[in-house]
Short mmCIF file of C-alpha atoms in Angstrom, two decimals:
data_model
loop_
_atom_site.label_atom_id
_atom_site.label_comp_id
_atom_site.label_asym_id
_atom_site.label_seq_id
_atom_site.Cartn_x
_atom_site.Cartn_y
_atom_site.Cartn_z
CA MET A 903 152.87 98.84 35.40
CA ASN A 904 150.93 101.93 34.39
CA PHE A 905 150.67 104.64 37.07
CA LYS A 906 148.06 107.29 36.24
CA PHE A 907 148.56 109.59 39.19
CA PRO A 908 151.81 111.55 39.77
CA LEU A 909 151.14 111.69 43.53
CA LEU A 910 150.90 107.92 43.64
CA CYS A 911 154.15 107.60 41.68
CA ALA A 912 155.92 109.88 44.15
CA SER A 913 154.45 108.07 47.11
CA LEU A 914 155.59 104.67 45.94
CA SER A 915 159.04 105.85 44.99
CA ILE A 916 159.88 107.16 48.46
CA ALA A 917 160.26 103.61 49.75
CA LEU A 918 163.13 103.14 47.29
CA LEU A 919 165.28 106.12 48.25
CA PHE A 920 167.74 104.50 50.65
CA PRO A 921 168.89 101.17 49.19
CA SER A 922 172.47 101.26 50.48
CA MET A 923 171.78 102.37 54.06
CA ASN A 924 168.75 100.46 55.17
CA SER A 925 170.29 97.01 55.18
CA GLN A 926 172.36 98.28 58.13
CA ALA A 927 169.54 99.76 60.14
CA CYS A 928 167.71 97.03 62.10
CA PHE A 929 167.16 97.59 65.80
CA THR A 930 166.42 95.13 68.61
CA VAL A 931 165.32 95.42 72.24
CA ILE A 932 165.45 92.41 74.58
CA VAL A 933 163.83 92.52 78.04
CA GLY A 934 164.41 89.89 80.75
CA LYS A 935 161.39 88.56 82.62
CA ASP A 936 162.36 90.14 85.98
CA VAL A 937 162.44 93.65 84.50
CA SER A 938 159.34 93.12 82.38
CA ALA A 939 156.09 94.70 83.55
CA ASN A 940 154.13 91.58 82.57
CA GLY A 941 156.70 89.09 83.91
CA ASN A 942 157.43 87.72 80.44
CA ILE A 943 160.51 87.89 78.25
CA MET A 944 159.92 90.39 75.45
CA VAL A 945 161.70 91.04 72.17
CA GLY A 946 161.19 94.20 70.13
CA HIS A 947 162.57 94.36 66.59
CA ASN A 948 162.56 96.86 63.72
CA GLU A 949 163.43 95.20 60.41
CA ASP A 950 165.08 97.59 57.95
CA ASN A 951 166.07 97.04 54.34
CA GLY A 952 166.46 98.95 51.11
CA GLY A 953 164.62 98.55 47.85
CA ARG A 954 161.12 97.43 46.97
CA ILE A 955 160.04 95.25 49.88
CA MET A 956 156.81 93.25 49.94
CA SER A 957 156.17 92.43 53.59
CA ASN A 958 153.67 89.65 54.27
CA GLN A 959 152.80 87.30 57.14
CA TYR A 960 152.07 83.60 56.73
CA TRP A 961 151.27 80.54 58.78
CA VAL A 962 153.29 77.45 57.81
CA PRO A 963 151.73 74.30 59.30
CA PRO A 964 153.69 71.43 60.87
CA ALA A 965 154.83 68.92 58.29
CA THR A 966 156.22 65.42 57.81
CA HIS A 967 158.94 65.05 55.18
CA ALA A 968 160.12 62.14 53.07
CA ALA A 969 163.43 60.45 53.81
CA GLY A 970 166.26 61.89 51.72
CA GLU A 971 164.54 65.25 51.13
CA MET A 972 167.05 68.08 50.72
CA ILE A 973 166.50 71.78 51.45
CA GLU A 974 167.67 74.39 48.96
CA TYR A 975 167.20 78.09 49.69
CA GLU A 976 169.76 80.42 48.08
CA PRO A 977 170.86 78.82 44.78
CA THR A 978 174.52 79.19 45.76
CA ALA A 979 174.20 77.88 49.33
CA ALA A 980 174.67 74.34 50.63
CA LYS A 981 171.85 71.84 50.31
CA ILE A 982 170.79 70.59 53.75
CA PRO A 983 168.99 67.34 54.71
CA GLN A 984 165.44 67.99 55.86
CA ALA A 985 164.20 66.79 59.26
CA GLU A 986 161.50 64.14 59.33
CA LYS A 987 159.06 66.42 61.18
CA THR A 988 158.99 70.21 61.33
CA ASN A 989 157.20 72.71 63.56
CA GLY A 990 154.43 75.03 62.52
CA PHE A 991 155.35 78.73 62.54
CA TRP A 992 154.34 82.33 61.91
CA TRP A 993 156.53 83.77 59.17
CA GLU A 994 157.18 87.46 58.51
CA GLN A 995 158.60 87.52 54.98
CA THR A 996 160.90 90.08 53.39
CA LEU A 997 160.24 89.56 49.69
CA HIS A 998 162.71 91.47 47.51
CA PRO A 999 163.50 91.08 43.78
CA ASP A 1000 167.09 90.08 44.58
CA GLY A 1001 166.13 87.61 47.32
CA TYR A 1002 167.05 88.62 50.89
CA SER A 1003 168.64 85.95 53.09
CA PHE A 1004 168.87 87.73 56.43
CA SER A 1005 165.65 89.65 57.08
CA ASP A 1006 162.72 87.33 57.85
CA SER A 1007 161.37 86.78 61.37
CA PHE A 1008 159.77 83.62 62.72
CA PHE A 1009 157.81 82.42 65.77
CA ASN A 1010 157.18 78.69 66.00
CA ASP A 1011 154.58 76.57 67.78
CA LYS A 1012 157.10 75.64 70.49
CA GLY A 1013 157.26 79.33 71.46
CA VAL A 1014 160.63 80.22 69.88
CA VAL A 1015 161.18 83.55 68.13
CA VAL A 1016 164.16 84.39 65.88
CA ASN A 1017 165.32 87.51 64.04
CA SER A 1018 168.68 89.20 63.45
CA ASN A 1019 170.76 92.36 63.05
CA ASN A 1020 173.48 92.98 60.48
CA CYS A 1021 176.81 93.46 62.34
CA GLY A 1022 179.41 93.44 59.51
CA ALA A 1023 182.09 94.71 58.86
CA THR A 1024 184.19 92.32 60.92
CA ILE A 1025 187.71 90.97 60.92
CA GLU A 1026 186.28 87.70 59.56
CA GLN A 1027 184.42 89.13 56.56
CA ASP A 1028 186.77 87.54 54.03
CA GLU A 1029 186.76 84.01 55.49
CA LYS A 1030 184.90 82.54 52.51
CA GLU A 1031 187.33 79.74 51.77
CA VAL A 1032 186.08 77.69 54.73
CA LEU A 1033 182.48 77.54 53.45
CA LYS A 1034 181.30 74.08 52.50
CA ASP A 1035 179.25 73.96 49.28
CA GLY A 1036 178.49 77.66 49.61
CA GLY A 1037 177.77 77.67 53.34
CA ILE A 1038 174.51 78.51 55.07
CA GLY A 1039 172.64 81.82 55.25
CA TYR A 1040 168.84 81.96 55.06
CA GLY A 1041 168.64 78.43 56.41
CA ILE A 1042 169.75 79.50 59.89
CA ARG A 1043 166.55 81.24 60.90
CA ARG A 1044 164.24 79.06 58.84
CA LEU A 1045 165.63 75.84 60.32
CA ILE A 1046 165.46 77.26 63.84
CA ALA A 1047 161.77 77.91 63.20
CA GLU A 1048 161.26 74.43 61.78
CA ARG A 1049 163.23 72.47 64.38
CA ALA A 1050 163.86 74.32 67.65
CA THR A 1051 161.97 73.27 70.76
CA SER A 1052 163.48 76.03 72.93
CA ALA A 1053 165.67 79.11 72.58
CA ARG A 1054 168.73 77.19 73.81
CA ASP A 1055 167.94 74.44 71.31
CA GLY A 1056 167.76 77.11 68.58
CA VAL A 1057 171.24 78.35 69.53
CA THR A 1058 172.57 74.79 69.37
CA ILE A 1059 170.96 74.19 65.97
CA ALA A 1060 172.53 77.36 64.57
CA ILE A 1061 175.97 76.53 65.94
CA ASP A 1062 175.79 73.00 64.56
CA LEU A 1063 174.84 74.32 61.12
CA VAL A 1064 177.61 76.91 60.88
CA THR A 1065 180.14 74.42 62.25
CA LYS A 1066 179.20 71.94 59.53
CA TYR A 1067 178.63 74.24 56.53
CA GLY A 1068 180.20 77.59 57.42
CA TYR A 1069 178.37 80.92 57.67
CA ARG A 1070 178.11 83.03 54.52
CA HIS A 1071 177.47 86.53 55.92
CA PRO A 1072 180.24 88.92 57.15
CA GLY A 1073 178.68 89.05 60.63
CA ARG A 1074 175.25 89.11 62.31
CA THR A 1075 173.69 88.82 65.75
CA TYR A 1076 170.63 86.60 66.03
CA THR A 1077 168.08 87.05 68.79
CA ILE A 1078 166.59 83.69 69.79
CA ALA A 1079 164.11 83.69 72.66
CA ASP A 1080 161.37 81.69 74.33
CA ARG A 1081 159.39 81.96 77.58
CA ASN A 1082 162.42 80.95 79.69
CA GLU A 1083 165.51 82.40 78.00
CA ALA A 1084 166.61 85.05 75.52
CA TRP A 1085 169.93 84.62 73.72
CA GLN A 1086 172.11 86.79 71.54
CA LEU A 1087 174.08 84.69 69.07
CA ALA A 1088 176.85 86.43 67.11
CA LEU A 1089 177.89 84.59 63.95
CA LEU A 1090 180.96 85.41 61.88
CA MET A 1091 181.82 84.68 58.26
CA GLY A 1092 183.23 81.19 58.15
CA GLY A 1093 181.63 79.84 61.31
CA ARG A 1094 183.03 81.28 64.54
CA TYR A 1095 180.40 82.26 67.09
CA LEU A 1096 179.65 83.71 70.50
CA ALA A 1097 176.33 83.29 72.32
CA ARG A 1098 175.24 84.84 75.60
CA ARG A 1099 171.99 84.52 77.51
CA VAL A 1100 170.46 87.85 78.48
CA GLY A 1101 169.96 87.82 82.25
CA ASN A 1102 166.46 87.88 83.71
CA ASP A 1103 167.32 91.18 85.43
CA GLU A 1104 168.73 92.79 82.27
CA MET A 1105 167.61 94.45 79.11
CA THR A 1106 169.68 95.30 76.07
CA VAL A 1107 169.39 97.33 72.90
CA MET A 1108 171.21 96.62 69.66
CA SER A 1109 171.62 98.39 66.34
CA ASN A 1110 174.05 97.09 63.71
CA ALA A 1111 177.31 96.40 65.49
CA PHE A 1112 178.00 93.59 67.93
CA SER A 1113 176.64 94.52 71.34
CA LEU A 1114 178.28 91.54 73.06
CA GLY A 1115 181.43 92.89 74.68
CA TYR A 1116 182.96 91.56 77.90
CA VAL A 1117 181.60 88.07 78.58
CA ASN A 1118 182.50 85.44 81.16
CA LEU A 1119 183.83 82.68 78.93
CA LYS A 1120 183.98 80.35 81.95
CA ASP A 1121 180.21 80.59 82.47
CA LYS A 1122 179.33 77.55 80.37
CA ASN A 1123 175.65 77.70 81.28
CA ASN A 1124 175.12 81.19 79.91
CA VAL A 1125 177.95 81.66 77.39
CA ILE A 1126 178.82 79.46 74.38
CA ALA A 1127 181.88 80.38 72.31
CA SER A 1128 183.96 78.92 69.50
CA PRO A 1129 186.90 77.04 71.03
CA ASP A 1130 189.44 79.31 69.29
CA LEU A 1131 187.51 82.60 69.48
CA VAL A 1132 190.06 84.38 71.69
CA GLU A 1133 193.13 82.80 70.14
CA ASN A 1134 191.97 83.81 66.67
CA ALA A 1135 191.66 87.47 67.75
CA ILE A 1136 195.14 87.34 69.30
CA LYS A 1137 196.53 85.83 66.11
CA LYS A 1138 194.93 88.57 64.00
CA GLY A 1139 196.21 91.30 66.30
CA THR A 1140 192.86 92.67 67.43
CA TYR A 1141 193.20 91.53 71.05
CA LYS A 1142 196.15 91.35 73.43
CA PRO A 1143 195.47 90.23 77.01
CA ALA A 1144 196.84 92.47 79.74
CA ARG A 1145 198.23 89.36 81.40
CA GLU A 1146 199.32 86.40 79.31
CA GLY A 1147 196.86 83.54 79.57
CA ASP A 1148 194.23 85.65 81.37
CA TYR A 1149 191.37 86.43 78.98
CA SER A 1150 189.04 88.12 81.45
CA ASP A 1151 189.55 91.45 79.66
CA PHE A 1152 188.53 90.01 76.27
CA ASN A 1153 186.00 92.29 74.57
CA PHE A 1154 184.32 90.50 71.67
CA ARG A 1155 182.83 93.69 70.23
CA LYS A 1156 186.20 95.44 70.10
CA ALA A 1157 188.10 92.39 68.90
CA TYR A 1158 185.82 91.37 66.03
CA ASN A 1159 184.01 94.48 64.78
CA LEU A 1160 186.09 96.81 62.65
CA GLU A 1161 186.39 100.24 64.26
CA GLU A 1162 184.54 101.84 61.36
CA ARG A 1163 181.46 99.83 62.32
CA LEU A 1164 181.56 100.97 65.93
CA GLU A 1165 181.92 104.60 64.83
CA LEU A 1166 179.22 104.51 62.14
CA ASP A 1167 176.82 107.38 62.78
CA THR A 1168 173.74 105.29 62.15
CA ASN A 1169 174.80 102.77 64.82
CA VAL A 1170 176.08 105.19 67.46
CA LYS A 1171 173.18 107.63 67.30
CA ARG A 1172 170.44 105.02 67.36
CA VAL A 1173 171.88 103.20 70.39
CA ARG A 1174 172.48 106.59 72.01
CA GLU A 1175 168.82 107.56 71.40
CA ALA A 1176 167.55 104.42 73.14
CA ILE A 1177 169.87 104.66 76.15
CA LEU A 1178 169.10 108.34 76.67
CA HIS A 1179 165.38 107.56 76.50
CA LEU A 1180 165.70 104.70 79.02
CA THR A 1181 168.21 106.06 81.51
CA GLY A 1182 168.51 109.81 80.96
CA ILE A 1183 172.26 109.31 80.42
CA ASP A 1184 173.75 110.51 77.13
CA TYR A 1185 176.69 108.31 76.10
CA ASP A 1186 178.21 110.00 73.06
CA LYS A 1187 180.26 106.81 72.54
CA PRO A 1188 177.93 104.10 73.83
CA TYR A 1189 180.06 101.20 72.57
CA ASP A 1190 182.79 102.21 75.04
CA HIS A 1191 180.48 101.53 78.00
CA SER A 1192 179.51 97.99 78.98
CA GLU A 1193 176.58 99.25 81.06
CA ALA A 1194 175.14 100.84 77.93
CA MET A 1195 174.77 97.40 76.39
CA LEU A 1196 173.38 95.62 79.48
CA ILE A 1197 170.89 98.01 81.01
CA LYS A 1198 169.33 97.68 84.46
CA PRO A 1199 166.20 99.81 83.92
CA LYS A 1200 164.87 102.03 86.70
CA HIS A 1201 161.32 100.76 86.22
CA LYS A 1202 159.75 97.63 84.79
CA ILE A 1203 159.41 97.73 81.02
CA SER A 1204 156.04 97.36 79.30
CA VAL A 1205 155.05 96.59 75.72
CA ALA A 1206 154.28 100.29 75.30
CA ASP A 1207 157.77 101.18 76.55
CA ILE A 1208 159.34 98.97 73.88
CA ARG A 1209 157.06 100.45 71.22
CA ASP A 1210 158.20 103.91 72.29
CA ILE A 1211 161.85 102.89 71.87
CA LEU A 1212 161.21 101.43 68.42
CA ARG A 1213 159.51 104.71 67.42
CA LEU A 1214 162.34 107.00 68.49
CA ASN A 1215 163.64 109.75 66.21
CA SER A 1216 167.02 111.41 66.66
CA PRO A 1217 166.89 114.62 68.73
CA TRP A 1218 170.29 115.81 67.47
CA ASP A 1219 169.85 116.29 63.72
CA ARG A 1220 168.11 118.99 61.73
CA ARG A 1221 165.76 117.84 58.96
CA GLU A 1222 166.15 120.13 55.98
CA SER A 1223 165.16 118.20 52.86
CA GLY A 1224 161.39 118.30 53.33
CA TRP A 1225 161.26 114.56 54.06
CA HIS A 1226 161.11 113.68 57.73
CA HIS A 1227 163.13 110.47 57.37
CA GLU A 1228 165.87 112.03 55.27
CA LYS A 1229 168.75 110.26 57.02
CA ASN A 1230 169.30 106.85 58.50
CA ILE A 1231 169.67 108.18 62.05
CA ASP A 1232 166.30 107.28 63.55
CA ILE A 1233 165.47 103.98 65.21
CA SER A 1234 162.25 104.19 63.22
CA GLY A 1235 164.06 104.91 59.98
CA PRO A 1236 163.50 105.32 56.25
CA GLY A 1237 163.76 101.60 55.56
CA THR A 1238 161.82 100.16 58.51
CA PHE A 1239 159.17 98.04 56.83
CA ASP A 1240 158.18 95.84 59.77
CA SER A 1241 158.20 96.39 63.53
CA ALA A 1242 157.11 93.98 66.23
CA VAL A 1243 157.11 93.47 69.99
CA TYR A 1244 156.95 89.77 70.88
CA VAL A 1245 155.65 88.76 74.33
CA MET A 1246 156.71 85.23 75.30
CA THR A 1247 153.97 84.05 77.66
CA LYS A 1248 154.32 81.06 79.99
CA ASN A 1249 151.93 79.13 77.76
CA PRO A 1250 153.43 79.53 74.24
CA LEU A 1251 149.97 79.10 72.73
CA LEU A 1252 148.99 82.49 74.14
CA SER A 1253 152.14 84.39 73.14
CA TYR A 1254 151.37 87.53 71.19
CA THR A 1255 152.82 90.42 69.26
CA TRP A 1256 152.10 94.09 68.76
CA ARG A 1257 153.27 94.96 65.28
CA THR A 1258 153.24 97.68 62.65
CA SER A 1259 153.28 97.04 58.92
CA GLY A 1260 155.84 99.75 58.25
CA ARG A 1261 157.67 102.44 60.23
CA PRO A 1262 156.40 102.30 63.82
CA ASP A 1263 156.49 106.10 64.21
CA SER A 1264 154.18 106.37 61.18
CA GLN A 1265 151.78 103.46 61.68
CA PHE A 1266 149.18 102.12 64.10
CA SER A 1267 150.41 99.18 66.16
CA TYR A 1268 147.97 96.27 66.35
CA PRO A 1269 147.89 93.04 68.42
CA GLN A 1270 148.06 89.49 67.04
CA PHE A 1271 148.24 86.00 68.54
CA MET A 1272 151.08 84.36 66.59
CA LEU A 1273 149.72 80.83 66.90
CA GLY A 1274 146.27 82.09 65.97
CA LYS A 1275 147.60 82.48 62.41
CA PRO A 1276 147.46 85.71 60.37
CA ALA A 1277 144.46 86.97 58.43
CA ASN A 1278 144.40 86.06 54.73
CA THR A 1279 144.68 89.76 53.87
CA GLN A 1280 148.08 89.94 55.58
CA SER A 1281 149.55 88.34 52.46
CA TYR A 1282 148.77 87.95 48.77
CA LEU A 1283 150.61 84.68 48.19
CA THR A 1284 150.27 81.25 49.72
CA SER A 1285 153.09 80.23 52.06
CA GLU A 1286 154.22 77.68 49.44
CA ASP A 1287 154.36 80.28 46.67
CA ALA A 1288 156.06 82.74 49.01
CA LEU A 1289 158.86 80.27 49.80
CA MET A 1290 159.34 79.58 46.11
CA ALA A 1291 159.48 83.33 45.44
CA GLN A 1292 162.02 84.08 48.20
CA PHE A 1293 164.95 83.66 45.81
CA LYS A 1294 163.06 83.15 42.52
CA SER A 1295 160.55 85.98 42.42
CA VAL A 1296 158.89 87.37 39.29
CA PRO A 1297 158.26 91.08 38.56
CA GLU A 1298 154.46 90.76 38.85
CA GLN A 1299 154.82 89.92 42.54
CA PHE A 1300 155.99 93.50 43.14
CA ASP A 1301 153.39 95.34 41.05
CA TYR A 1302 151.34 98.06 42.66
CA ASN A 1303 147.86 96.77 43.45
CA PRO A 1304 145.54 98.61 45.83
CA ASN A 1305 144.11 95.23 46.90
CA ARG A 1306 147.48 94.28 48.34
CA SER A 1307 147.33 95.53 51.92
CA VAL A 1308 151.08 96.29 52.00
CA PHE A 1309 150.48 99.31 49.76
CA THR A 1310 147.90 100.80 52.12
CA PHE A 1311 150.60 101.07 54.78
CA ILE A 1312 153.32 102.26 52.37
CA ASN A 1313 151.11 105.01 50.95
CA PHE A 1314 150.13 106.20 54.40
CA GLN A 1315 153.63 106.44 55.87
CA ASN A 1316 154.95 108.17 52.75
CA PHE A 1317 152.19 110.78 53.05
CA LEU A 1318 153.27 111.46 56.63
CA ASP A 1319 156.92 111.61 55.60
CA TRP A 1320 156.46 114.70 53.41
CA ASN A 1321 153.76 116.33 55.55
CA GLU A 1322 155.53 117.37 58.75
CA HIS A 1323 152.38 118.74 60.39
CA ALA A 1324 150.55 115.46 59.79
CA PHE A 1325 153.54 113.54 61.14
CA ARG A 1326 153.66 115.65 64.32
CA THR A 1327 149.94 115.32 65.03
CA PHE A 1328 149.59 111.65 64.09
CA PRO A 1329 150.60 110.35 67.60
CA ILE A 1330 147.32 111.68 69.02
CA THR A 1331 145.29 109.45 66.68
CA GLN A 1332 147.84 106.68 67.08
CA ARG A 1333 147.52 106.60 70.88
CA ALA A 1334 143.72 106.61 70.71
CA PHE A 1335 143.67 103.72 68.23
CA GLU A 1336 146.12 101.66 70.31
CA ALA A 1337 144.20 102.28 73.55
CA ASP A 1338 141.04 100.92 71.89
CA ALA A 1339 143.00 97.99 70.43
CA ALA A 1340 144.44 97.20 73.88
CA ARG A 1341 140.95 97.05 75.39
CA ASP A 1342 139.78 94.66 72.69
CA PHE A 1343 142.91 92.56 73.13
CA ARG A 1344 142.39 92.23 76.88
CA VAL A 1345 138.93 90.77 76.24
CA ALA A 1346 140.33 88.39 73.61
CA MET A 1347 143.14 87.27 75.95
CA ILE A 1348 140.67 86.53 78.76
CA ARG A 1349 138.66 84.38 76.34
CA ALA A 1350 141.80 82.58 75.09
CA ARG A 1351 142.96 81.84 78.66
CA GLU A 1352 139.56 80.36 79.48
CA LEU A 1353 139.58 78.14 76.40
CA ALA A 1354 143.24 77.06 76.44
CA PRO A 1355 142.98 74.39 79.20
CA LEU A 1356 139.86 72.95 77.59
CA ASP A 1357 140.34 72.87 73.82
CA THR A 1358 143.44 73.91 71.88
CA GLU A 1359 141.70 73.96 68.51
CA LYS A 1360 138.88 76.18 69.73
CA THR A 1361 141.47 78.47 71.33
CA ILE A 1362 143.26 78.79 68.00
CA GLU A 1363 139.95 79.46 66.21
CA ALA A 1364 139.10 82.22 68.69
CA MET A 1365 142.57 83.74 68.40
CA HIS A 1366 142.40 83.63 64.62
CA ALA A 1367 139.02 85.37 64.63
CA PHE A 1368 140.57 88.09 66.77
CA ASN A 1369 143.59 88.37 64.43
CA VAL A 1370 141.30 88.88 61.44
CA GLN A 1371 139.30 91.53 63.30
CA SER A 1372 142.46 93.25 64.53
CA PHE A 1373 144.04 93.42 61.08
CA ASP A 1374 140.81 94.55 59.43
CA ARG A 1375 140.61 97.32 61.99
CA VAL A 1376 144.16 98.60 61.44
CA LEU A 1377 143.77 98.35 57.68
CA GLY A 1378 140.54 100.34 57.83
CA ALA A 1379 142.01 102.98 60.15
CA THR A 1380 145.05 103.39 57.91
CA SER A 1381 142.91 103.68 54.79
CA ALA A 1382 140.69 106.25 56.48
#
C-alpha cells in the first residue's frame, strides 16, 4: 500500500489504536414486547473489536447440501456435519487478518437474530481438555442462522452443539431473539450453559460480564441450565448455599465470573451509564443489584431510545489526549465498528434494522429491511469469498481503497474523533438526517405491508430497492 497523504495515514491508523481493549467492549440492549413502543421485541447491539476490521453485510441464500458434507470454520475447530437444507440470512461480517470467531451478527429468514458479548474471564476458562476435536466457536452463531426456526430453537441448537463438541471460548453471552421471545444464553469454556428468556415486561443491558444473576432454576419454561451448573460452582468453591440443598440464592454471575471481570472499569462504567440514562439511578456497583440487570422502564422504549443508549459517552471521565474516544469507557467506544437496532416484527419478512457502519455517536443511523438483502455497495466481496476469507484472508482484502464504502465511514468518524467541536455539533446534522430517513422508511414500510399478503417476491424487490436507496443516501451524506 502506498499512502500519499499524511492526514489519510493518520486517519486510518486511529482505528488500530486499541487492539487489546476493544474485544471486551460489546454492548447489548434487549427490550421485551410489552415495554416496547412499537409492541415488538427489539435488540440493540454495538460490536467492538480491535485491529483492522473490514465490516461488510451480505445476503446468503437458502441452500440444499449434499449428504456427507462437513463444515469447517476455524482450522483448529471440530468439523460438523452440514444440514440438508439451510436458511437464508443477512450476515454482518467482522473480517480481520487473524480471523475472528465471535463477532459476526446474523438475522435469518425465519426471523431469528443472533449476536454475542465476551464475558470471560470465568472460573471455567481453562476447561480445554473436554473439547472434542477442538470444540466449536464460530459455528455456534453461523449454525443458528442456518438452522434455527425460532429463538428457542436457536438456544437448543447451541446447547446441543456445545454438549457434543465443547465450547472453545472462556465465556460469552449470546442474544438469540425472534418475534415471540428473546433469550440470553451464557456459554462457558468446555460446555456448561445457562439460558434465560427475557420477560415481555423487562429490558436488560449487558456489557462484557455475565448479566444473568439470580435465576429460577425450577422455571423450566424460561430457564435452561446445565444439569451440574450449581454443583460445579459448589465444588469449585465459588458458591455456598445459605441452606444446604436450597439453591434459590444461587447467583450465576457471582459464581462463574471472576471478580476482576465484575470490577473492570470498562464493564462497570458502561452498564452504569445505561442504567443512569434509563432510570436516573446511579449504581456505582451495578453488578451488585439484580434490578440493574432486569430493568422495568418508566416509559415504553422506542428505536430512538435504544440508539441513544448505544451512543452514550461516559459523563465521569475527563478527556485529555486530544482524541475523544481515548479510553474504553464509552458505550460507543473506540472499537465500535458496527451498531444495530433490530426490530422483530410479527411478520418476520418485514423485520428491520437501524444501523450505523461504525461508532453510533459518530455516524448517521440508516434503516434496512434485513430480508430485503443489502445493497451491493455494502460489501466488496461475494458472500462465498467472504466465508472463505473469514479464517483464510489475504492482505489485499484489507488494503485502503476509496471505492470500499467501509473507508468512507472510518475516515469520517476518525475526523470527528480529533475535532471536538465537530463531534459536539454533529448530533444536529445527525438528528436531521435520521428524521428524514424515518419519513422515507415509513413510506417504504407502508408499501411493504401492502405487498406482503399478495406477493413475497415483489415485497422483497421493493424492500431491496429501499435498502439500496437508504445506503446510497447515508454513504452520500457521510462523504459530504
